[in-house]
PDB file of C-alpha atoms in Angstrom:
ATOM      1  CA  UNK A   1     -55.405  59.342 -18.623  1.00 84.00           C
ATOM      2  CA  UNK A   2     -51.920  59.827 -19.993  1.00 93.00           C
ATOM      3  CA  UNK A   3     -51.038  63.418 -20.909  1.00 96.00           C
ATOM      4  CA  UNK A   4     -48.602  64.528 -23.607  1.00 98.00           C
ATOM      5  CA  UNK A   5     -47.334  68.103 -23.490  1.00 98.00           C
ATOM      6  CA  UNK A   6     -45.982  69.990 -26.496  1.00 98.00           C
ATOM      7  CA  UNK A   7     -45.039  73.671 -26.886  1.00 98.00           C
ATOM      8  CA  UNK A   8     -47.609  75.515 -28.998  1.00 98.00           C
ATOM      9  CA  UNK A   9     -45.008  76.864 -31.379  1.00 98.00           C
ATOM     10  CA  UNK A  10     -41.418  76.548 -32.524  1.00 98.00           C
ATOM     11  CA  UNK A  11     -39.686  78.860 -34.992  1.00 98.00           C
ATOM     12  CA  UNK A  12     -36.556  78.151 -36.995  1.00 98.00           C
ATOM     13  CA  UNK A  13     -34.637  79.700 -39.858  1.00 98.00           C
ATOM     14  CA  UNK A  14     -34.239  77.767 -43.104  1.00 97.00           C
ATOM     15  CA  UNK A  15     -31.276  75.437 -43.047  1.00 97.00           C
ATOM     16  CA  UNK A  16     -31.210  75.267 -39.251  1.00 98.00           C
ATOM     17  CA  UNK A  17     -32.329  72.500 -36.906  1.00 98.00           C
ATOM     18  CA  UNK A  18     -35.755  72.377 -35.281  1.00 98.00           C
ATOM     19  CA  UNK A  19     -36.381  70.345 -32.147  1.00 98.00           C
ATOM     20  CA  UNK A  20     -39.942  69.687 -31.015  1.00 98.00           C
ATOM     21  CA  UNK A  21     -40.298  68.163 -27.542  1.00 98.00           C
ATOM     22  CA  UNK A  22     -43.130  65.980 -26.286  1.00 98.00           C
ATOM     23  CA  UNK A  23     -43.303  65.546 -22.540  1.00 98.00           C
ATOM     24  CA  UNK A  24     -45.019  62.805 -20.578  1.00 97.00           C
ATOM     25  CA  UNK A  25     -44.598  60.861 -17.369  1.00 96.00           C
ATOM     26  CA  UNK A  26     -41.906  58.255 -18.093  1.00 96.00           C
ATOM     27  CA  UNK A  27     -42.651  58.572 -21.806  1.00 97.00           C
ATOM     28  CA  UNK A  28     -39.377  56.797 -22.450  1.00 97.00           C
ATOM     29  CA  UNK A  29     -41.133  53.555 -21.548  1.00 96.00           C
ATOM     30  CA  UNK A  30     -43.662  54.017 -24.359  1.00 96.00           C
ATOM     31  CA  UNK A  31     -43.471  53.993 -28.150  1.00 96.00           C
ATOM     32  CA  UNK A  32     -43.883  57.500 -29.541  1.00 98.00           C
ATOM     33  CA  UNK A  33     -45.129  58.278 -33.022  1.00 98.00           C
ATOM     34  CA  UNK A  34     -44.974  61.661 -34.785  1.00 98.00           C
ATOM     35  CA  UNK A  35     -47.274  63.135 -37.434  1.00 98.00           C
ATOM     36  CA  UNK A  36     -47.027  66.127 -39.725  1.00 98.00           C
ATOM     37  CA  UNK A  37     -50.314  67.928 -40.346  1.00 98.00           C
ATOM     38  CA  UNK A  38     -50.763  70.571 -43.019  1.00 98.00           C
ATOM     39  CA  UNK A  39     -54.017  72.514 -43.560  1.00 96.00           C
ATOM     40  CA  UNK A  40     -56.527  70.652 -45.669  1.00 96.00           C
ATOM     41  CA  UNK A  41     -54.494  67.456 -45.657  1.00 97.00           C
ATOM     42  CA  UNK A  42     -54.631  64.248 -43.662  1.00 98.00           C
ATOM     43  CA  UNK A  43     -51.872  63.716 -41.094  1.00 98.00           C
ATOM     44  CA  UNK A  44     -48.728  62.006 -42.310  1.00 98.00           C
ATOM     45  CA  UNK A  45     -46.617  59.772 -40.087  1.00 98.00           C
ATOM     46  CA  UNK A  46     -43.033  61.033 -40.115  1.00 98.00           C
ATOM     47  CA  UNK A  47     -41.530  58.976 -37.258  1.00 98.00           C
ATOM     48  CA  UNK A  48     -42.795  55.782 -35.618  1.00 97.00           C
ATOM     49  CA  UNK A  49     -41.596  53.763 -32.650  1.00 97.00           C
ATOM     50  CA  UNK A  50     -39.553  56.691 -31.312  1.00 97.00           C
ATOM     51  CA  UNK A  51     -37.000  56.911 -34.105  1.00 98.00           C
ATOM     52  CA  UNK A  52     -37.984  54.824 -37.149  1.00 97.00           C
ATOM     53  CA  UNK A  53     -38.482  56.798 -40.335  1.00 98.00           C
ATOM     54  CA  UNK A  54     -41.070  55.453 -42.803  1.00 96.00           C
ATOM     55  CA  UNK A  55     -40.133  55.131 -46.429  1.00 96.00           C
ATOM     56  CA  UNK A  56     -40.610  58.359 -48.313  1.00 96.00           C
ATOM     57  CA  UNK A  57     -39.859  60.576 -45.321  1.00 97.00           C
ATOM     58  CA  UNK A  58     -36.692  62.653 -45.790  1.00 97.00           C
ATOM     59  CA  UNK A  59     -33.658  61.708 -43.773  1.00 97.00           C
ATOM     60  CA  UNK A  60     -33.761  65.165 -42.215  1.00 97.00           C
ATOM     61  CA  UNK A  61     -36.448  63.850 -39.849  1.00 98.00           C
ATOM     62  CA  UNK A  62     -35.310  61.941 -36.776  1.00 98.00           C
ATOM     63  CA  UNK A  63     -36.650  61.108 -33.343  1.00 98.00           C
ATOM     64  CA  UNK A  64     -35.501  60.181 -29.859  1.00 98.00           C
ATOM     65  CA  UNK A  65     -37.191  59.201 -26.627  1.00 98.00           C
ATOM     66  CA  UNK A  66     -35.817  58.987 -23.112  1.00 97.00           C
ATOM     67  CA  UNK A  67     -36.961  59.697 -19.594  1.00 97.00           C
ATOM     68  CA  UNK A  68     -39.856  62.140 -19.624  1.00 98.00           C
ATOM     69  CA  UNK A  69     -39.279  63.650 -23.066  1.00 98.00           C
ATOM     70  CA  UNK A  70     -39.491  62.500 -26.659  1.00 98.00           C
ATOM     71  CA  UNK A  71     -38.086  64.777 -29.340  1.00 98.00           C
ATOM     72  CA  UNK A  72     -38.694  65.199 -33.039  1.00 98.00           C
ATOM     73  CA  UNK A  73     -35.677  66.724 -34.768  1.00 98.00           C
ATOM     74  CA  UNK A  74     -35.783  68.240 -38.226  1.00 98.00           C
ATOM     75  CA  UNK A  75     -32.355  69.064 -39.632  1.00 98.00           C
ATOM     76  CA  UNK A  76     -31.688  71.499 -42.456  1.00 98.00           C
ATOM     77  CA  UNK A  77     -35.227  72.805 -42.213  1.00 98.00           C
ATOM     78  CA  UNK A  78     -36.958  73.710 -45.462  1.00 97.00           C
ATOM     79  CA  UNK A  79     -39.966  75.912 -46.130  1.00 97.00           C
ATOM     80  CA  UNK A  80     -42.064  72.819 -46.920  1.00 97.00           C
ATOM     81  CA  UNK A  81     -41.555  71.585 -43.349  1.00 98.00           C
ATOM     82  CA  UNK A  82     -43.805  74.351 -42.025  1.00 98.00           C
ATOM     83  CA  UNK A  83     -46.723  72.474 -40.477  1.00 98.00           C
ATOM     84  CA  UNK A  84     -48.238  71.306 -37.209  1.00 98.00           C
ATOM     85  CA  UNK A  85     -46.531  68.336 -35.587  1.00 98.00           C
ATOM     86  CA  UNK A  86     -48.182  65.927 -33.160  1.00 98.00           C
ATOM     87  CA  UNK A  87     -46.724  63.253 -30.933  1.00 98.00           C
ATOM     88  CA  UNK A  88     -48.861  60.227 -30.057  1.00 98.00           C
ATOM     89  CA  UNK A  89     -48.657  57.180 -27.823  1.00 97.00           C
ATOM     90  CA  UNK A  90     -50.712  54.145 -26.869  1.00 96.00           C
ATOM     91  CA  UNK A  91     -51.408  54.058 -23.142  1.00 93.00           C
ATOM     92  CA  UNK A  92     -51.516  50.369 -22.289  1.00 91.00           C
ATOM     93  CA  UNK A  93     -52.872  51.016 -18.786  1.00 91.00           C
ATOM     94  CA  UNK A  94     -56.101  52.448 -20.204  1.00 90.00           C
ATOM     95  CA  UNK A  95     -56.154  51.012 -23.754  1.00 91.00           C
ATOM     96  CA  UNK A  96     -56.394  54.556 -25.051  1.00 94.00           C
ATOM     97  CA  UNK A  97     -54.468  56.438 -27.702  1.00 97.00           C
ATOM     98  CA  UNK A  98     -53.330  59.948 -26.870  1.00 97.00           C
ATOM     99  CA  UNK A  99     -52.139  62.878 -28.947  1.00 98.00           C
ATOM    100  CA  UNK A 100     -50.067  65.783 -27.757  1.00 98.00           C
ATOM    101  CA  UNK A 101     -51.584  69.201 -28.212  1.00 98.00           C
ATOM    102  CA  UNK A 102     -49.513  69.846 -31.321  1.00 98.00           C
ATOM    103  CA  UNK A 103     -46.680  72.227 -32.162  1.00 98.00           C
ATOM    104  CA  UNK A 104     -46.825  74.729 -34.992  1.00 98.00           C
ATOM    105  CA  UNK A 105     -43.469  74.858 -36.742  1.00 98.00           C
ATOM    106  CA  UNK A 106     -42.815  78.199 -38.393  1.00 98.00           C
ATOM    107  CA  UNK A 107     -39.981  78.532 -40.895  1.00 97.00           C
ATOM    108  CA  UNK A 108     -38.772  82.110 -40.689  1.00 95.00           C
TER     109      UNK A 108
ATOM    110  CA  UNK B   1     -56.991  52.920 -48.896  1.00 91.00           C
ATOM    111  CA  UNK B   2     -59.515  54.390 -46.486  1.00 96.00           C
ATOM    112  CA  UNK B   3     -62.461  56.582 -47.467  1.00 97.00           C
ATOM    113  CA  UNK B   4     -64.846  58.334 -45.098  1.00 98.00           C
ATOM    114  CA  UNK B   5     -68.444  59.095 -46.017  1.00 97.00           C
ATOM    115  CA  UNK B   6     -71.476  60.566 -44.322  1.00 94.00           C
ATOM    116  CA  UNK B   7     -73.580  63.706 -43.917  1.00 95.00           C
ATOM    117  CA  UNK B   8     -71.678  66.952 -43.777  1.00 94.00           C
ATOM    118  CA  UNK B   9     -74.348  68.671 -41.681  1.00 97.00           C
ATOM    119  CA  UNK B  10     -75.988  67.399 -38.509  1.00 98.00           C
ATOM    120  CA  UNK B  11     -78.509  69.201 -36.323  1.00 97.00           C
ATOM    121  CA  UNK B  12     -77.758  69.862 -32.647  1.00 97.00           C
ATOM    122  CA  UNK B  13     -78.940  67.024 -30.394  1.00 97.00           C
ATOM    123  CA  UNK B  14     -78.967  64.771 -33.437  1.00 98.00           C
ATOM    124  CA  UNK B  15     -76.815  61.759 -34.321  1.00 98.00           C
ATOM    125  CA  UNK B  16     -73.610  61.882 -36.334  1.00 98.00           C
ATOM    126  CA  UNK B  17     -72.967  58.766 -38.406  1.00 98.00           C
ATOM    127  CA  UNK B  18     -69.905  58.163 -40.541  1.00 98.00           C
ATOM    128  CA  UNK B  19     -68.585  55.173 -42.427  1.00 98.00           C
ATOM    129  CA  UNK B  20     -65.041  54.292 -43.447  1.00 97.00           C
ATOM    130  CA  UNK B  21     -64.630  52.027 -46.456  1.00 96.00           C
ATOM    131  CA  UNK B  22     -61.517  49.868 -46.355  1.00 94.00           C
ATOM    132  CA  UNK B  23     -60.275  48.751 -49.744  1.00 89.00           C
ATOM    133  CA  UNK B  24     -57.975  45.833 -50.370  1.00 77.00           C
ATOM    134  CA  UNK B  25     -59.758  43.400 -48.078  1.00 69.00           C
ATOM    135  CA  UNK B  26     -57.694  44.411 -45.075  1.00 79.00           C
ATOM    136  CA  UNK B  27     -60.485  44.846 -42.544  1.00 80.00           C
ATOM    137  CA  UNK B  28     -59.993  41.304 -41.286  1.00 79.00           C
ATOM    138  CA  UNK B  29     -56.263  41.808 -40.796  1.00 84.00           C
ATOM    139  CA  UNK B  30     -54.479  42.057 -37.440  1.00 86.00           C
ATOM    140  CA  UNK B  31     -55.109  45.778 -37.022  1.00 90.00           C
ATOM    141  CA  UNK B  32     -57.112  48.228 -34.982  1.00 94.00           C
ATOM    142  CA  UNK B  33     -59.307  50.647 -36.948  1.00 96.00           C
ATOM    143  CA  UNK B  34     -59.675  54.096 -35.456  1.00 97.00           C
ATOM    144  CA  UNK B  35     -61.486  57.388 -35.710  1.00 98.00           C
ATOM    145  CA  UNK B  36     -59.669  60.695 -35.114  1.00 98.00           C
ATOM    146  CA  UNK B  37     -61.045  64.207 -35.371  1.00 98.00           C
ATOM    147  CA  UNK B  38     -59.797  67.763 -35.522  1.00 98.00           C
ATOM    148  CA  UNK B  39     -62.078  70.630 -34.548  1.00 98.00           C
ATOM    149  CA  UNK B  40     -61.440  74.003 -36.221  1.00 97.00           C
ATOM    150  CA  UNK B  41     -58.331  75.580 -34.760  1.00 96.00           C
ATOM    151  CA  UNK B  42     -57.771  72.631 -32.428  1.00 97.00           C
ATOM    152  CA  UNK B  43     -55.476  69.630 -32.277  1.00 98.00           C
ATOM    153  CA  UNK B  44     -55.977  65.997 -33.183  1.00 98.00           C
ATOM    154  CA  UNK B  45     -58.261  64.007 -30.889  1.00 98.00           C
ATOM    155  CA  UNK B  46     -58.510  60.220 -30.802  1.00 98.00           C
ATOM    156  CA  UNK B  47     -62.175  59.197 -30.739  1.00 98.00           C
ATOM    157  CA  UNK B  48     -62.225  55.419 -30.568  1.00 97.00           C
ATOM    158  CA  UNK B  49     -61.432  52.189 -32.371  1.00 97.00           C
ATOM    159  CA  UNK B  50     -62.432  48.640 -33.159  1.00 96.00           C
ATOM    160  CA  UNK B  51     -60.637  45.360 -33.772  1.00 94.00           C
ATOM    161  CA  UNK B  52     -61.743  42.646 -36.176  1.00 89.00           C
ATOM    162  CA  UNK B  53     -63.164  40.671 -33.233  1.00 90.00           C
ATOM    163  CA  UNK B  54     -65.506  43.570 -32.469  1.00 92.00           C
ATOM    164  CA  UNK B  55     -63.568  44.667 -29.395  1.00 94.00           C
ATOM    165  CA  UNK B  56     -63.714  48.428 -28.962  1.00 96.00           C
ATOM    166  CA  UNK B  57     -61.852  51.141 -27.082  1.00 95.00           C
ATOM    167  CA  UNK B  58     -63.310  54.611 -26.632  1.00 97.00           C
ATOM    168  CA  UNK B  59     -62.059  58.027 -25.581  1.00 96.00           C
ATOM    169  CA  UNK B  60     -63.522  58.414 -22.077  1.00 95.00           C
ATOM    170  CA  UNK B  61     -64.689  61.947 -22.874  1.00 95.00           C
ATOM    171  CA  UNK B  62     -66.943  60.588 -25.643  1.00 97.00           C
ATOM    172  CA  UNK B  63     -67.701  57.087 -24.398  1.00 96.00           C
ATOM    173  CA  UNK B  64     -71.267  57.767 -23.237  1.00 96.00           C
ATOM    174  CA  UNK B  65     -72.279  58.986 -26.721  1.00 97.00           C
ATOM    175  CA  UNK B  66     -70.105  56.845 -28.950  1.00 98.00           C
ATOM    176  CA  UNK B  67     -70.424  53.569 -30.810  1.00 98.00           C
ATOM    177  CA  UNK B  68     -67.861  52.164 -33.251  1.00 98.00           C
ATOM    178  CA  UNK B  69     -68.974  49.148 -35.230  1.00 97.00           C
ATOM    179  CA  UNK B  70     -67.706  46.847 -37.948  1.00 94.00           C
ATOM    180  CA  UNK B  71     -69.299  45.321 -41.044  1.00 93.00           C
ATOM    181  CA  UNK B  72     -66.933  42.728 -42.479  1.00 90.00           C
ATOM    182  CA  UNK B  73     -69.283  41.880 -45.349  1.00 90.00           C
ATOM    183  CA  UNK B  74     -69.111  45.457 -46.597  1.00 92.00           C
ATOM    184  CA  UNK B  75     -65.459  45.949 -45.623  1.00 92.00           C
ATOM    185  CA  UNK B  76     -66.250  49.032 -43.611  1.00 95.00           C
ATOM    186  CA  UNK B  77     -66.373  50.331 -40.074  1.00 97.00           C
ATOM    187  CA  UNK B  78     -68.556  53.063 -38.685  1.00 98.00           C
ATOM    188  CA  UNK B  79     -68.837  55.773 -36.071  1.00 98.00           C
ATOM    189  CA  UNK B  80     -72.058  56.841 -34.380  1.00 98.00           C
ATOM    190  CA  UNK B  81     -72.040  59.833 -32.042  1.00 98.00           C
ATOM    191  CA  UNK B  82     -75.287  60.822 -30.366  1.00 98.00           C
ATOM    192  CA  UNK B  83     -76.517  64.066 -28.803  1.00 98.00           C
ATOM    193  CA  UNK B  84     -74.122  66.180 -30.828  1.00 98.00           C
ATOM    194  CA  UNK B  85     -73.392  69.832 -30.151  1.00 98.00           C
ATOM    195  CA  UNK B  86     -71.406  72.518 -31.924  1.00 97.00           C
ATOM    196  CA  UNK B  87     -68.347  71.196 -30.097  1.00 98.00           C
ATOM    197  CA  UNK B  88     -68.535  68.080 -32.284  1.00 98.00           C
ATOM    198  CA  UNK B  89     -67.966  70.153 -35.431  1.00 98.00           C
ATOM    199  CA  UNK B  90     -64.713  68.838 -36.861  1.00 98.00           C
ATOM    200  CA  UNK B  91     -62.930  67.069 -39.665  1.00 98.00           C
ATOM    201  CA  UNK B  92     -63.295  63.358 -38.971  1.00 98.00           C
ATOM    202  CA  UNK B  93     -60.618  60.916 -40.110  1.00 98.00           C
ATOM    203  CA  UNK B  94     -60.575  57.153 -40.128  1.00 98.00           C
ATOM    204  CA  UNK B  95     -57.172  55.559 -39.715  1.00 97.00           C
ATOM    205  CA  UNK B  96     -55.499  52.194 -39.430  1.00 96.00           C
ATOM    206  CA  UNK B  97     -53.229  51.297 -36.560  1.00 95.00           C
ATOM    207  CA  UNK B  98     -50.319  49.541 -38.193  1.00 91.00           C
ATOM    208  CA  UNK B  99     -48.739  46.428 -36.765  1.00 84.00           C
ATOM    209  CA  UNK B 100     -48.889  45.926 -33.022  1.00 84.00           C
ATOM    210  CA  UNK B 101     -51.549  47.390 -30.765  1.00 87.00           C
ATOM    211  CA  UNK B 102     -49.119  50.153 -29.762  1.00 88.00           C
ATOM    212  CA  UNK B 103     -48.385  50.914 -33.403  1.00 91.00           C
ATOM    213  CA  UNK B 104     -48.821  54.192 -35.266  1.00 95.00           C
ATOM    214  CA  UNK B 105     -51.668  55.403 -37.413  1.00 97.00           C
ATOM    215  CA  UNK B 106     -50.011  54.405 -40.660  1.00 95.00           C
ATOM    216  CA  UNK B 107     -52.868  54.822 -43.130  1.00 95.00           C
ATOM    217  CA  UNK B 108     -55.385  57.677 -43.023  1.00 97.00           C
ATOM    218  CA  UNK B 109     -58.506  58.569 -44.918  1.00 97.00           C
ATOM    219  CA  UNK B 110     -58.700  61.989 -46.519  1.00 97.00           C
ATOM    220  CA  UNK B 111     -61.075  63.232 -43.839  1.00 98.00           C
ATOM    221  CA  UNK B 112     -64.630  64.493 -43.958  1.00 98.00           C
ATOM    222  CA  UNK B 113     -65.921  67.757 -42.512  1.00 98.00           C
ATOM    223  CA  UNK B 114     -68.963  67.540 -40.272  1.00 98.00           C
ATOM    224  CA  UNK B 115     -70.740  70.696 -39.147  1.00 98.00           C
ATOM    225  CA  UNK B 116     -73.230  70.643 -36.305  1.00 98.00           C
ATOM    226  CA  UNK B 117     -75.705  73.419 -36.888  1.00 97.00           C
ATOM    227  CA  UNK B 118     -79.419  74.031 -37.126  1.00 95.00           C
TER     228      UNK B 118
END
């Protein structure tokens, strides 16, 4: 089945930009969704369809998707952004949904 | 709104059964209804899903033990996982796939912790 690869961790200083990659074979041909997961809370969708930001999500969150890598970008990082982030796609060839392994964002 | 319910403790080799109540009468809408879990210290794992027609899709790693079903009259869908082991200990979430089949999980339940232990 389709595999999504994320780095286990990313660290960034407050006010800087964090970029979280999600790799997959020709992932640019798929729609990628991103979720923020904090301990004890349900996941929250922060980006859908590669780059669309749901209402209520700060404009600091953006996404892109091309070739073999999708990227979640968080600008002007704040302490509250510290969380695990997961990318996710629907694999039409298998009718399965797939999550990346998740990336822990640490705000220094 | 989605709300999971079910036993918080299941014995090894037993059956795990959870229900997700869907409020607002949306169960008959053009959406897939999914289960997702997160084991302690692990990432999110898609379990399986069901459409209003009763069509299902399952994670191949769980398919032999898994059943997802729908009860329109009660506005709920359910998960049944047989022959459970400690590896099935996790927080289980129900979630709606918004819009098209390839859409995101746009609504989530709060999650329910299930521990497999004797």
